[in-house]
């Protein structure tokens, strides 16, 4: 599948899905994505906003605090999250 800058895509992890806007970056390897954490709407909201170009969606929806967390700090795993 090919994307161009500005496309809205859905990213799905084992826990949930979010929508975001695509923008190419030369320093990100093909087949991977990079997103800022804790940016977008509130994790407790009902779902993604109608227009991801305006607010975006938080990556916190993709993480699973119940099963994927650091046993010492209790922080959820926030990198190398498997997505499709």
Tab-separated table of N, CA, C and O in Angstrom:
chain	number	residue	atom	x	y	z
A	1	UNK	N	0.846	-1.174	0.000
A	1	UNK	CA	0.000	0.000	0.000
A	1	UNK	C	0.893	1.238	0.000
A	1	UNK	O	1.895	1.290	0.703
A	2	UNK	N	0.527	2.230	-0.756
A	2	UNK	CA	1.303	3.461	-0.852
A	2	UNK	C	0.511	4.623	-0.269
A	2	UNK	O	-0.690	4.736	-0.498
A	3	UNK	N	1.206	5.464	0.467
A	3	UNK	CA	0.590	6.640	1.065
A	3	UNK	C	1.314	7.883	0.589
A	3	UNK	O	2.485	7.835	0.242
A	4	UNK	N	0.614	9.002	0.618
A	4	UNK	CA	1.224	10.292	0.309
A	4	UNK	C	0.969	11.233	1.477
A	4	UNK	O	0.024	11.045	2.251
A	5	UNK	N	1.839	12.233	1.616
A	5	UNK	CA	1.682	13.208	2.694
A	5	UNK	C	0.251	13.746	2.719
A	5	UNK	O	-0.308	14.101	1.678
A	6	UNK	N	-0.332	13.773	3.912
A	6	UNK	CA	-1.681	14.298	4.074
A	6	UNK	C	-2.763	13.228	4.127
A	6	UNK	O	-3.884	13.511	4.530
A	7	UNK	N	-2.429	11.985	3.726
A	7	UNK	CA	-3.418	10.903	3.824
A	7	UNK	C	-3.759	10.643	5.289
A	7	UNK	O	-2.899	10.728	6.163
A	8	UNK	N	-5.002	10.305	5.562
A	8	UNK	CA	-5.425	9.898	6.899
A	8	UNK	C	-5.432	8.371	6.910
A	8	UNK	O	-6.030	7.746	6.039
A	9	UNK	N	-4.721	7.780	7.877
A	9	UNK	CA	-4.625	6.326	7.976
A	9	UNK	C	-5.051	5.862	9.360
A	9	UNK	O	-5.050	6.637	10.318
A	10	UNK	N	-5.409	4.595	9.449
A	10	UNK	CA	-5.733	3.993	10.740
A	10	UNK	C	-4.577	3.090	11.142
A	10	UNK	O	-4.117	2.276	10.345
A	11	UNK	N	-4.097	3.257	12.368
A	11	UNK	CA	-3.023	2.445	12.925
A	11	UNK	C	-3.646	1.578	14.009
A	11	UNK	O	-4.329	2.079	14.899
A	12	UNK	N	-3.384	0.265	13.945
A	12	UNK	CA	-3.999	-0.662	14.882
A	12	UNK	C	-2.934	-1.450	15.636
A	12	UNK	O	-2.022	-2.006	15.027
A	13	UNK	N	-3.058	-1.484	16.964
A	13	UNK	CA	-2.200	-2.301	17.817
A	13	UNK	C	-3.072	-3.440	18.354
A	13	UNK	O	-4.276	-3.455	18.108
A	14	UNK	N	-2.483	-4.369	19.112
A	14	UNK	CA	-3.317	-5.422	19.701
A	14	UNK	C	-4.414	-4.874	20.626
A	14	UNK	O	-5.416	-5.535	20.863
A	15	UNK	N	-4.254	-3.646	21.142
A	15	UNK	CA	-5.234	-3.073	22.069
A	15	UNK	C	-6.307	-2.222	21.406
A	15	UNK	O	-7.468	-2.274	21.765
A	16	UNK	N	-5.923	-1.376	20.442
A	16	UNK	CA	-6.869	-0.399	19.910
A	16	UNK	C	-6.404	0.137	18.565
A	16	UNK	O	-5.377	-0.288	18.041
A	17	UNK	N	-7.158	1.100	18.043
A	17	UNK	CA	-6.808	1.761	16.785
A	17	UNK	C	-6.888	3.270	16.955
A	17	UNK	O	-7.689	3.767	17.744
A	18	UNK	N	-6.054	3.973	16.181
A	18	UNK	CA	-6.116	5.431	16.131
A	18	UNK	C	-6.023	5.858	14.672
A	18	UNK	O	-5.585	5.084	13.814
A	19	UNK	N	-6.450	7.078	14.394
A	19	UNK	CA	-6.289	7.640	13.056
A	19	UNK	C	-5.292	8.778	13.132
A	19	UNK	O	-5.237	9.503	14.125
A	20	UNK	N	-4.501	8.911	12.080
A	20	UNK	CA	-3.504	9.977	12.052
A	20	UNK	C	-3.238	10.406	10.616
A	20	UNK	O	-3.672	9.745	9.676
A	21	UNK	N	-2.524	11.492	10.474
A	21	UNK	CA	-2.181	12.044	9.165
A	21	UNK	C	-0.747	11.629	8.829
A	21	UNK	O	0.157	11.760	9.656
A	22	UNK	N	-0.530	11.124	7.621
A	22	UNK	CA	0.773	10.638	7.172
A	22	UNK	C	1.641	11.787	6.678
A	22	UNK	O	1.165	12.691	5.993
A	23	UNK	N	2.925	11.724	7.044
A	23	UNK	CA	3.927	12.639	6.496
A	23	UNK	C	5.243	11.882	6.433
A	23	UNK	O	5.698	11.320	7.424
A	24	UNK	N	5.839	11.830	5.255
A	24	UNK	CA	7.102	11.108	5.066
A	24	UNK	C	8.231	11.785	5.822
A	24	UNK	O	8.246	13.003	5.976
A	25	UNK	N	9.188	10.964	6.279
A	25	UNK	CA	10.376	11.478	6.965
A	25	UNK	C	11.573	10.642	6.518
A	25	UNK	O	11.545	9.415	6.632
A	26	UNK	N	12.624	11.283	6.020
A	26	UNK	CA	13.769	10.525	5.502
A	26	UNK	C	14.539	9.754	6.569
A	26	UNK	O	15.265	8.823	6.251
A	27	UNK	N	14.381	10.104	7.839
A	27	UNK	CA	15.128	9.437	8.902
A	27	UNK	C	14.358	8.302	9.583
A	27	UNK	O	14.815	7.745	10.579
A	28	UNK	N	13.187	7.924	9.048
A	28	UNK	CA	12.405	6.813	9.588
A	28	UNK	C	12.478	5.663	8.590
A	28	UNK	O	12.183	5.838	7.408
A	29	UNK	N	12.883	4.477	9.075
A	29	UNK	CA	13.066	3.324	8.206
A	29	UNK	C	11.749	2.901	7.559
A	29	UNK	O	10.683	2.982	8.186
A	30	UNK	N	11.805	2.421	6.321
A	30	UNK	CA	10.595	1.889	5.669
A	30	UNK	C	9.978	0.770	6.513
A	30	UNK	O	10.696	-0.035	7.115
A	31	UNK	N	8.678	0.757	6.595
A	31	UNK	CA	7.973	-0.255	7.374
A	31	UNK	C	7.804	0.095	8.838
A	31	UNK	O	7.270	-0.692	9.608
A	32	UNK	N	8.276	1.275	9.247
A	32	UNK	CA	8.113	1.716	10.634
A	32	UNK	C	7.439	3.084	10.646
A	32	UNK	O	7.379	3.763	9.634
A	33	UNK	N	6.940	3.449	11.815
A	33	UNK	CA	6.376	4.791	11.984
A	33	UNK	C	6.973	5.418	13.225
A	33	UNK	O	7.488	4.733	14.098
A	34	UNK	N	6.887	6.718	13.300
A	34	UNK	CA	7.318	7.463	14.474
A	34	UNK	C	6.225	8.466	14.798
A	34	UNK	O	5.773	9.195	13.918
A	35	UNK	N	5.780	8.458	16.044
A	35	UNK	CA	4.735	9.386	16.483
A	35	UNK	C	5.094	9.936	17.852
A	35	UNK	O	5.671	9.231	18.679
A	36	UNK	N	4.731	11.191	18.091
A	36	UNK	CA	4.914	11.779	19.419
A	36	UNK	C	3.899	11.172	20.380
A	36	UNK	O	2.736	10.978	20.022
A	37	UNK	N	4.348	10.843	21.582
A	37	UNK	CA	3.443	10.290	22.596
A	37	UNK	C	2.654	11.410	23.264
A	37	UNK	O	3.113	12.544	23.360
A	38	UNK	N	1.470	11.062	23.727
A	38	UNK	CA	0.628	11.960	24.518
A	38	UNK	C	0.229	13.219	23.755
A	38	UNK	O	0.091	14.289	24.323
A	39	UNK	N	0.030	13.106	22.474
A	39	UNK	CA	-0.405	14.227	21.651
A	39	UNK	C	-1.771	13.866	21.088
A	39	UNK	O	-1.998	12.743	20.680
A	40	UNK	N	-2.698	14.787	21.074
A	40	UNK	CA	-4.023	14.503	20.519
A	40	UNK	C	-5.099	14.605	21.572
A	40	UNK	O	-4.918	15.258	22.602
A	41	UNK	N	-6.210	13.928	21.321
A	41	UNK	CA	-7.336	14.017	22.242
A	41	UNK	C	-7.052	13.238	23.521
A	41	UNK	O	-6.040	12.567	23.643
A	42	UNK	N	-7.943	13.316	24.476
A	42	UNK	CA	-7.777	12.636	25.751
A	42	UNK	C	-8.043	11.148	25.611
A	42	UNK	O	-8.995	10.749	24.928
A	43	UNK	N	-7.239	10.286	26.256
A	43	UNK	CA	-7.440	8.843	26.149
A	43	UNK	C	-8.815	8.371	26.604
A	43	UNK	O	-9.323	7.379	26.127
A	44	UNK	N	-9.461	9.091	27.508
A	44	UNK	CA	-10.767	8.682	28.006
A	44	UNK	C	-11.931	9.082	27.120
A	44	UNK	O	-13.076	8.736	27.400
A	45	UNK	N	-11.673	9.821	26.061
A	45	UNK	CA	-12.755	10.243	25.171
A	45	UNK	C	-13.345	9.041	24.443
A	45	UNK	O	-12.723	7.990	24.348
A	46	UNK	N	-14.510	9.198	23.880
A	46	UNK	CA	-15.239	8.090	23.263
A	46	UNK	C	-14.546	7.507	22.042
A	46	UNK	O	-14.687	6.333	21.756
A	47	UNK	N	-13.811	8.270	21.302
A	47	UNK	CA	-13.162	7.741	20.105
A	47	UNK	C	-12.416	8.823	19.376
A	47	UNK	O	-12.333	9.954	19.826
A	48	UNK	N	-11.847	8.457	18.217
A	48	UNK	CA	-11.070	9.432	17.469
A	48	UNK	C	-11.917	10.613	17.018
A	48	UNK	O	-13.114	10.481	16.791
A	49	UNK	N	-11.303	11.784	16.893
A	49	UNK	CA	-12.041	12.954	16.435
A	49	UNK	C	-12.481	12.792	14.986
A	49	UNK	O	-11.922	11.982	14.250
A	50	UNK	N	-13.463	13.556	14.603
A	50	UNK	CA	-13.976	13.473	13.241
A	50	UNK	C	-12.929	13.892	12.218
A	50	UNK	O	-12.894	13.373	11.115
A	51	UNK	N	-12.046	14.824	12.571
A	51	UNK	CA	-11.042	15.314	11.639
A	51	UNK	C	-9.655	15.247	12.275
A	51	UNK	O	-9.285	16.122	13.046
A	52	UNK	N	-8.847	14.196	11.979
A	52	UNK	CA	-7.521	14.076	12.568
A	52	UNK	C	-6.591	15.228	12.205
A	52	UNK	O	-5.577	15.425	12.851
A	53	UNK	N	-6.898	15.988	11.157
A	53	UNK	CA	-6.071	17.138	10.799
A	53	UNK	C	-6.165	18.235	11.861
A	53	UNK	O	-5.286	19.066	11.976
A	54	UNK	N	-7.248	18.246	12.637
A	54	UNK	CA	-7.462	19.304	13.621
A	54	UNK	C	-6.817	18.959	14.959
A	54	UNK	O	-6.040	19.731	15.496
A	55	UNK	N	-7.124	17.808	15.524
A	55	UNK	CA	-6.672	17.474	16.870
A	55	UNK	C	-5.762	16.254	16.902
A	55	UNK	O	-4.830	16.192	17.672
A	56	UNK	N	-6.015	15.278	16.105
A	56	UNK	CA	-5.233	14.044	16.149
A	56	UNK	C	-5.777	13.085	17.183
A	56	UNK	O	-6.824	13.304	17.772
A	57	UNK	N	-5.062	12.007	17.400
A	57	UNK	CA	-5.483	10.968	18.336
A	57	UNK	C	-4.272	10.555	19.152
A	57	UNK	O	-3.173	10.470	18.632
A	58	UNK	N	-4.440	10.315	20.425
A	58	UNK	CA	-3.318	10.005	21.298
A	58	UNK	C	-2.810	8.580	21.116
A	58	UNK	O	-3.599	7.643	20.991
A	59	UNK	N	-1.477	8.430	21.105
A	59	UNK	CA	-0.867	7.107	20.994
A	59	UNK	C	-1.133	6.260	22.240
A	59	UNK	O	-0.944	5.049	22.209
A	60	UNK	N	-1.584	6.890	23.312
A	60	UNK	CA	-1.920	6.144	24.521
A	60	UNK	C	-2.975	5.083	24.281
A	60	UNK	O	-3.036	4.090	25.016
A	61	UNK	N	-3.799	5.257	23.265
A	61	UNK	CA	-4.807	4.240	22.938
A	61	UNK	C	-4.154	2.938	22.464
A	61	UNK	O	-4.754	1.880	22.559
A	62	UNK	N	-2.943	3.015	21.931
A	62	UNK	CA	-2.269	1.836	21.389
A	62	UNK	C	-1.566	1.015	22.461
A	62	UNK	O	-1.265	-0.153	22.257
A	63	UNK	N	-1.278	1.620	23.610
A	63	UNK	CA	-0.538	0.930	24.663
A	63	UNK	C	-1.474	0.180	25.591
A	63	UNK	O	-2.650	0.509	25.727
A	64	UNK	N	-0.911	-0.847	26.239
A	64	UNK	CA	-1.708	-1.683	27.143
A	64	UNK	C	-1.043	-1.696	28.516
A	64	UNK	O	-0.063	-2.413	28.738
A	65	UNK	N	-1.551	-0.888	29.419
A	65	UNK	CA	-0.973	-0.769	30.765
A	65	UNK	C	-1.172	-2.025	31.599
A	65	UNK	O	-0.451	-2.254	32.566
A	66	UNK	N	-2.151	-2.859	31.251
A	66	UNK	CA	-2.459	-4.038	32.052
A	66	UNK	C	-1.474	-5.182	31.821
A	66	UNK	O	-1.203	-5.957	32.727
A	67	UNK	N	-0.921	-5.281	30.614
A	67	UNK	CA	-0.045	-6.416	30.320
A	67	UNK	C	1.330	-6.024	29.799
A	67	UNK	O	2.263	-6.808	29.901
A	68	UNK	N	1.484	-4.850	29.214
A	68	UNK	CA	2.763	-4.446	28.624
A	68	UNK	C	3.315	-3.235	29.373
A	68	UNK	O	3.142	-2.106	28.961
A	69	UNK	N	3.987	-3.503	30.500
A	69	UNK	CA	4.530	-2.416	31.304
A	69	UNK	C	5.870	-2.834	31.901
A	69	UNK	O	6.179	-4.017	31.998
A	70	UNK	N	6.653	-1.852	32.307
A	70	UNK	CA	7.934	-2.103	32.945
A	70	UNK	C	7.661	-2.558	34.377
A	70	UNK	O	6.984	-1.847	35.130
A	71	UNK	N	8.163	-3.713	34.776
A	71	UNK	CA	7.854	-4.224	36.111
A	71	UNK	C	8.442	-3.396	37.250
A	71	UNK	O	7.964	-3.476	38.379
A	72	UNK	N	9.459	-2.593	36.981
A	72	UNK	CA	10.076	-1.782	38.036
A	72	UNK	C	9.368	-0.441	38.179
A	72	UNK	O	8.998	-0.031	39.276
A	73	UNK	N	9.149	0.258	37.053
A	73	UNK	CA	8.544	1.594	37.121
A	73	UNK	C	7.029	1.573	36.996
A	73	UNK	O	6.363	2.509	37.399
A	74	UNK	N	6.496	0.521	36.389
A	74	UNK	CA	5.054	0.460	36.153
A	74	UNK	C	4.611	1.247	34.931
A	74	UNK	O	3.426	1.301	34.623
A	75	UNK	N	5.556	1.871	34.224
A	75	UNK	CA	5.215	2.638	33.021
A	75	UNK	C	4.877	1.700	31.871
A	75	UNK	O	5.522	0.663	31.701
A	76	UNK	N	3.875	2.055	31.064
A	76	UNK	CA	3.535	1.198	29.933
A	76	UNK	C	4.644	1.218	28.885
A	76	UNK	O	5.389	2.192	28.770
A	77	UNK	N	4.751	0.140	28.126
A	77	UNK	CA	5.698	0.089	27.014
A	77	UNK	C	5.239	1.095	25.977
A	77	UNK	O	4.080	1.065	25.542
A	78	UNK	N	6.134	2.028	25.610
A	78	UNK	CA	5.758	3.081	24.679
A	78	UNK	C	6.650	3.113	23.446
A	78	UNK	O	6.696	4.099	22.734
A	79	UNK	N	7.369	2.020	23.201
A	79	UNK	CA	8.189	1.937	21.995
A	79	UNK	C	8.123	0.509	21.461
A	79	UNK	O	7.802	-0.427	22.213
A	80	UNK	N	8.403	0.368	20.191
A	80	UNK	CA	8.371	-0.936	19.529
A	80	UNK	C	7.011	-1.626	19.718
A	80	UNK	O	6.928	-2.819	19.915
A	81	UNK	N	5.941	-0.851	19.664
A	81	UNK	CA	4.591	-1.389	19.767
A	81	UNK	C	4.242	-2.005	18.409
A	81	UNK	O	4.320	-1.324	17.394
A	82	UNK	N	3.872	-3.289	18.358
A	82	UNK	CA	3.513	-3.881	17.066
A	82	UNK	C	2.199	-3.275	16.557
A	82	UNK	O	1.218	-3.192	17.285
A	83	UNK	N	2.217	-2.828	15.317
A	83	UNK	CA	1.021	-2.201	14.730
A	83	UNK	C	0.818	-2.707	13.312
A	83	UNK	O	1.695	-3.299	12.706
A	84	UNK	N	-0.356	-2.451	12.796
A	84	UNK	CA	-0.630	-2.708	11.379
A	84	UNK	C	-1.402	-1.524	10.835
A	84	UNK	O	-1.916	-0.712	11.589
